């Protein structure tokens, strides 16, 4: 039996608030647009802290790693970023995707609750 690698028992929004309340510097990544094949739908979230810990998912594979790396920059500068990833059908297998597609991901810093 194959297990789902994406945890569904954790709400990244609740976790972002919790991590922020604990004093951790946090960024939130959100899928804002998809075209073609995309592993995660619009509205999917990934929460990342300054130490590189993360929960949730915006895509999986190499895209997730790139979003985590960009989140470190967003946390450091406090400036949000819009990321776009696209894979042509003919190259999709090489990066671990079953078919091509494109996604846009918005990464923003999470302000600490007052």
mmCIF file with all atom_site columns, C-alpha atoms in Angstrom:
data_model
loop_
_atom_site.group_PDB
_atom_site.id
_atom_site.type_symbol
_atom_site.label_atom_id
_atom_site.label_alt_id
_atom_site.label_comp_id
_atom_site.label_asym_id
_atom_site.label_entity_id
_atom_site.label_seq_id
_atom_site.pdbx_PDB_ins_code
_atom_site.Cartn_x
_atom_site.Cartn_y
_atom_site.Cartn_z
_atom_site.occupancy
_atom_site.B_iso_or_equiv
_atom_site.pdbx_formal_charge
_atom_site.auth_seq_id
_atom_site.auth_comp_id
_atom_site.auth_asym_id
_atom_site.auth_atom_id
_atom_site.pdbx_PDB_model_num
ATOM 1   C CA . UNK A 1 1   ? 0.000  0.000  0.000   1.00 0.00 ? 1   UNK A CA 1
ATOM 2   C CA . UNK A 1 2   ? 1.369  3.421  -0.965  1.00 0.00 ? 2   UNK A CA 1
ATOM 3   C CA . UNK A 1 3   ? 1.276  6.160  1.664   1.00 0.00 ? 3   UNK A CA 1
ATOM 4   C CA . UNK A 1 4   ? 0.546  9.786  0.906   1.00 0.00 ? 4   UNK A CA 1
ATOM 5   C CA . UNK A 1 5   ? 3.740  11.786 1.577   1.00 0.00 ? 5   UNK A CA 1
ATOM 6   C CA . UNK A 1 6   ? 1.754  14.978 2.140   1.00 0.00 ? 6   UNK A CA 1
ATOM 7   C CA . UNK A 1 7   ? 0.418  15.291 5.669   1.00 0.00 ? 7   UNK A CA 1
ATOM 8   C CA . UNK A 1 8   ? -3.215 16.311 5.665   1.00 0.00 ? 8   UNK A CA 1
ATOM 9   C CA . UNK A 1 9   ? -3.680 16.484 9.433   1.00 0.00 ? 9   UNK A CA 1
ATOM 10  C CA . UNK A 1 10  ? -1.834 19.799 9.751   1.00 0.00 ? 10  UNK A CA 1
ATOM 11  C CA . UNK A 1 11  ? -3.361 23.131 8.722   1.00 0.00 ? 11  UNK A CA 1
ATOM 12  C CA . UNK A 1 12  ? -0.405 25.256 7.528   1.00 0.00 ? 12  UNK A CA 1
ATOM 13  C CA . UNK A 1 13  ? -2.266 28.474 8.409   1.00 0.00 ? 13  UNK A CA 1
ATOM 14  C CA . UNK A 1 14  ? -2.763 27.375 12.018  1.00 0.00 ? 14  UNK A CA 1
ATOM 15  C CA . UNK A 1 15  ? 0.829  26.175 12.156  1.00 0.00 ? 15  UNK A CA 1
ATOM 16  C CA . UNK A 1 16  ? 2.109  29.515 10.760  1.00 0.00 ? 16  UNK A CA 1
ATOM 17  C CA . UNK A 1 17  ? 0.299  31.355 13.540  1.00 0.00 ? 17  UNK A CA 1
ATOM 18  C CA . UNK A 1 18  ? 1.566  28.920 16.170  1.00 0.00 ? 18  UNK A CA 1
ATOM 19  C CA . UNK A 1 19  ? 5.183  29.099 14.988  1.00 0.00 ? 19  UNK A CA 1
ATOM 20  C CA . UNK A 1 20  ? 4.976  32.882 14.837  1.00 0.00 ? 20  UNK A CA 1
ATOM 21  C CA . UNK A 1 21  ? 3.546  33.076 18.385  1.00 0.00 ? 21  UNK A CA 1
ATOM 22  C CA . UNK A 1 22  ? 6.478  30.902 19.490  1.00 0.00 ? 22  UNK A CA 1
ATOM 23  C CA . UNK A 1 23  ? 8.830  33.604 18.195  1.00 0.00 ? 23  UNK A CA 1
ATOM 24  C CA . UNK A 1 24  ? 9.910  31.808 15.047  1.00 0.00 ? 24  UNK A CA 1
ATOM 25  C CA . UNK A 1 25  ? 10.360 33.877 11.881  1.00 0.00 ? 25  UNK A CA 1
ATOM 26  C CA . UNK A 1 26  ? 7.932  32.441 9.341   1.00 0.00 ? 26  UNK A CA 1
ATOM 27  C CA . UNK A 1 27  ? 6.887  32.715 5.696   1.00 0.00 ? 27  UNK A CA 1
ATOM 28  C CA . UNK A 1 28  ? 3.743  31.398 4.066   1.00 0.00 ? 28  UNK A CA 1
ATOM 29  C CA . UNK A 1 29  ? 3.669  30.167 0.454   1.00 0.00 ? 29  UNK A CA 1
ATOM 30  C CA . UNK A 1 30  ? 0.326  29.932 -1.359  1.00 0.00 ? 30  UNK A CA 1
ATOM 31  C CA . UNK A 1 31  ? -0.511 28.515 -4.803  1.00 0.00 ? 31  UNK A CA 1
ATOM 32  C CA . UNK A 1 32  ? -2.300 31.424 -6.514  1.00 0.00 ? 32  UNK A CA 1
ATOM 33  C CA . UNK A 1 33  ? -2.597 30.110 -10.080 1.00 0.00 ? 33  UNK A CA 1
ATOM 34  C CA . UNK A 1 34  ? -2.245 26.821 -11.935 1.00 0.00 ? 34  UNK A CA 1
ATOM 35  C CA . UNK A 1 35  ? -2.296 25.937 -15.601 1.00 0.00 ? 35  UNK A CA 1
ATOM 36  C CA . UNK A 1 36  ? -2.278 22.426 -17.023 1.00 0.00 ? 36  UNK A CA 1
ATOM 37  C CA . UNK A 1 37  ? -1.222 19.667 -14.696 1.00 0.00 ? 37  UNK A CA 1
ATOM 38  C CA . UNK A 1 38  ? -0.444 20.820 -11.145 1.00 0.00 ? 38  UNK A CA 1
ATOM 39  C CA . UNK A 1 39  ? -0.010 18.513 -8.138  1.00 0.00 ? 39  UNK A CA 1
ATOM 40  C CA . UNK A 1 40  ? -1.616 20.963 -5.690  1.00 0.00 ? 40  UNK A CA 1
ATOM 41  C CA . UNK A 1 41  ? -4.654 23.225 -6.259  1.00 0.00 ? 41  UNK A CA 1
ATOM 42  C CA . UNK A 1 42  ? -4.958 26.992 -5.957  1.00 0.00 ? 42  UNK A CA 1
ATOM 43  C CA . UNK A 1 43  ? -5.036 27.825 -2.252  1.00 0.00 ? 43  UNK A CA 1
ATOM 44  C CA . UNK A 1 44  ? -2.609 25.078 -1.183  1.00 0.00 ? 44  UNK A CA 1
ATOM 45  C CA . UNK A 1 45  ? -0.163 26.323 1.475   1.00 0.00 ? 45  UNK A CA 1
ATOM 46  C CA . UNK A 1 46  ? 3.348  25.658 2.681   1.00 0.00 ? 46  UNK A CA 1
ATOM 47  C CA . UNK A 1 47  ? 4.643  27.221 5.903   1.00 0.00 ? 47  UNK A CA 1
ATOM 48  C CA . UNK A 1 48  ? 8.400  27.652 6.315   1.00 0.00 ? 48  UNK A CA 1
ATOM 49  C CA . UNK A 1 49  ? 10.477 28.931 9.239   1.00 0.00 ? 49  UNK A CA 1
ATOM 50  C CA . UNK A 1 50  ? 13.887 30.629 9.259   1.00 0.00 ? 50  UNK A CA 1
ATOM 51  C CA . UNK A 1 51  ? 15.606 27.333 10.108  1.00 0.00 ? 51  UNK A CA 1
ATOM 52  C CA . UNK A 1 52  ? 14.217 25.681 6.965   1.00 0.00 ? 52  UNK A CA 1
ATOM 53  C CA . UNK A 1 53  ? 11.551 23.620 8.707   1.00 0.00 ? 53  UNK A CA 1
ATOM 54  C CA . UNK A 1 54  ? 8.378  23.362 6.657   1.00 0.00 ? 54  UNK A CA 1
ATOM 55  C CA . UNK A 1 55  ? 4.911  21.761 6.618   1.00 0.00 ? 55  UNK A CA 1
ATOM 56  C CA . UNK A 1 56  ? 2.240  21.606 3.956   1.00 0.00 ? 56  UNK A CA 1
ATOM 57  C CA . UNK A 1 57  ? 2.762  21.497 0.207   1.00 0.00 ? 57  UNK A CA 1
ATOM 58  C CA . UNK A 1 58  ? 2.516  23.723 -2.846  1.00 0.00 ? 58  UNK A CA 1
ATOM 59  C CA . UNK A 1 59  ? 3.738  21.189 -5.408  1.00 0.00 ? 59  UNK A CA 1
ATOM 60  C CA . UNK A 1 60  ? 6.285  18.646 -4.258  1.00 0.00 ? 60  UNK A CA 1
ATOM 61  C CA . UNK A 1 61  ? 9.629  17.649 -5.721  1.00 0.00 ? 61  UNK A CA 1
ATOM 62  C CA . UNK A 1 62  ? 12.095 20.251 -6.901  1.00 0.00 ? 62  UNK A CA 1
ATOM 63  C CA . UNK A 1 63  ? 9.487  23.048 -6.815  1.00 0.00 ? 63  UNK A CA 1
ATOM 64  C CA . UNK A 1 64  ? 9.038  22.627 -3.070  1.00 0.00 ? 64  UNK A CA 1
ATOM 65  C CA . UNK A 1 65  ? 12.788 22.942 -2.526  1.00 0.00 ? 65  UNK A CA 1
ATOM 66  C CA . UNK A 1 66  ? 12.927 26.133 -4.588  1.00 0.00 ? 66  UNK A CA 1
ATOM 67  C CA . UNK A 1 67  ? 10.011 27.632 -2.630  1.00 0.00 ? 67  UNK A CA 1
ATOM 68  C CA . UNK A 1 68  ? 11.685 26.798 0.699   1.00 0.00 ? 68  UNK A CA 1
ATOM 69  C CA . UNK A 1 69  ? 14.901 28.463 -0.509  1.00 0.00 ? 69  UNK A CA 1
ATOM 70  C CA . UNK A 1 70  ? 13.021 31.578 -1.681  1.00 0.00 ? 70  UNK A CA 1
ATOM 71  C CA . UNK A 1 71  ? 11.133 31.690 1.636   1.00 0.00 ? 71  UNK A CA 1
ATOM 72  C CA . UNK A 1 72  ? 14.457 32.100 3.452   1.00 0.00 ? 72  UNK A CA 1
ATOM 73  C CA . UNK A 1 73  ? 15.040 35.279 1.414   1.00 0.00 ? 73  UNK A CA 1
ATOM 74  C CA . UNK A 1 74  ? 11.491 36.504 2.102   1.00 0.00 ? 74  UNK A CA 1
ATOM 75  C CA . UNK A 1 75  ? 11.952 35.923 5.844   1.00 0.00 ? 75  UNK A CA 1
ATOM 76  C CA . UNK A 1 76  ? 15.293 37.740 5.794   1.00 0.00 ? 76  UNK A CA 1
ATOM 77  C CA . UNK A 1 77  ? 14.139 40.793 3.786   1.00 0.00 ? 77  UNK A CA 1
ATOM 78  C CA . UNK A 1 78  ? 10.480 40.939 4.805   1.00 0.00 ? 78  UNK A CA 1
ATOM 79  C CA . UNK A 1 79  ? 9.580  41.432 1.147   1.00 0.00 ? 79  UNK A CA 1
ATOM 80  C CA . UNK A 1 80  ? 7.054  39.078 -0.491  1.00 0.00 ? 80  UNK A CA 1
ATOM 81  C CA . UNK A 1 81  ? 7.832  37.315 -3.767  1.00 0.00 ? 81  UNK A CA 1
ATOM 82  C CA . UNK A 1 82  ? 5.800  35.905 -6.648  1.00 0.00 ? 82  UNK A CA 1
ATOM 83  C CA . UNK A 1 83  ? 7.337  32.728 -8.074  1.00 0.00 ? 83  UNK A CA 1
ATOM 84  C CA . UNK A 1 84  ? 6.437  30.958 -11.288 1.00 0.00 ? 84  UNK A CA 1
ATOM 85  C CA . UNK A 1 85  ? 7.367  27.414 -12.209 1.00 0.00 ? 85  UNK A CA 1
ATOM 86  C CA . UNK A 1 86  ? 6.671  25.697 -15.480 1.00 0.00 ? 86  UNK A CA 1
ATOM 87  C CA . UNK A 1 87  ? 7.632  22.380 -16.955 1.00 0.00 ? 87  UNK A CA 1
ATOM 88  C CA . UNK A 1 88  ? 7.082  21.386 -20.578 1.00 0.00 ? 88  UNK A CA 1
ATOM 89  C CA . UNK A 1 89  ? 5.547  17.958 -21.129 1.00 0.00 ? 89  UNK A CA 1
ATOM 90  C CA . UNK A 1 90  ? 8.701  16.635 -22.790 1.00 0.00 ? 90  UNK A CA 1
ATOM 91  C CA . UNK A 1 91  ? 10.920 17.524 -19.807 1.00 0.00 ? 91  UNK A CA 1
ATOM 92  C CA . UNK A 1 92  ? 8.455  16.797 -16.995 1.00 0.00 ? 92  UNK A CA 1
ATOM 93  C CA . UNK A 1 93  ? 9.688  13.246 -16.312 1.00 0.00 ? 93  UNK A CA 1
ATOM 94  C CA . UNK A 1 94  ? 13.242 14.474 -15.792 1.00 0.00 ? 94  UNK A CA 1
ATOM 95  C CA . UNK A 1 95  ? 12.142 16.608 -12.805 1.00 0.00 ? 95  UNK A CA 1
ATOM 96  C CA . UNK A 1 96  ? 9.865  13.958 -11.340 1.00 0.00 ? 96  UNK A CA 1
ATOM 97  C CA . UNK A 1 97  ? 6.504  15.158 -12.644 1.00 0.00 ? 97  UNK A CA 1
ATOM 98  C CA . UNK A 1 98  ? 4.157  12.942 -14.602 1.00 0.00 ? 98  UNK A CA 1
ATOM 99  C CA . UNK A 1 99  ? 3.245  15.703 -17.064 1.00 0.00 ? 99  UNK A CA 1
ATOM 100 C CA . UNK A 1 100 ? 3.854  19.378 -17.710 1.00 0.00 ? 100 UNK A CA 1
ATOM 101 C CA . UNK A 1 101 ? 2.115  22.369 -16.185 1.00 0.00 ? 101 UNK A CA 1
ATOM 102 C CA . UNK A 1 102 ? 2.685  25.752 -14.626 1.00 0.00 ? 102 UNK A CA 1
ATOM 103 C CA . UNK A 1 103 ? 2.052  27.197 -11.169 1.00 0.00 ? 103 UNK A CA 1
ATOM 104 C CA . UNK A 1 104 ? 2.428  30.597 -9.543  1.00 0.00 ? 104 UNK A CA 1
ATOM 105 C CA . UNK A 1 105 ? 3.245  30.715 -5.839  1.00 0.00 ? 105 UNK A CA 1
ATOM 106 C CA . UNK A 1 106 ? 3.062  33.808 -3.628  1.00 0.00 ? 106 UNK A CA 1
ATOM 107 C CA . UNK A 1 107 ? 5.505  33.781 -0.696  1.00 0.00 ? 107 UNK A CA 1
ATOM 108 C CA . UNK A 1 108 ? 4.950  36.295 2.096   1.00 0.00 ? 108 UNK A CA 1
ATOM 109 C CA . UNK A 1 109 ? 6.366  36.903 5.550   1.00 0.00 ? 109 UNK A CA 1
ATOM 110 C CA . UNK A 1 110 ? 4.030  36.182 8.456   1.00 0.00 ? 110 UNK A CA 1
ATOM 111 C CA . UNK A 1 111 ? 3.777  39.023 10.937  1.00 0.00 ? 111 UNK A CA 1
ATOM 112 C CA . UNK A 1 112 ? 3.997  38.118 14.588  1.00 0.00 ? 112 UNK A CA 1
ATOM 113 C CA . UNK A 1 113 ? 0.666  38.375 16.401  1.00 0.00 ? 113 UNK A CA 1
ATOM 114 C CA . UNK A 1 114 ? 0.521  41.264 18.833  1.00 0.00 ? 114 UNK A CA 1
#
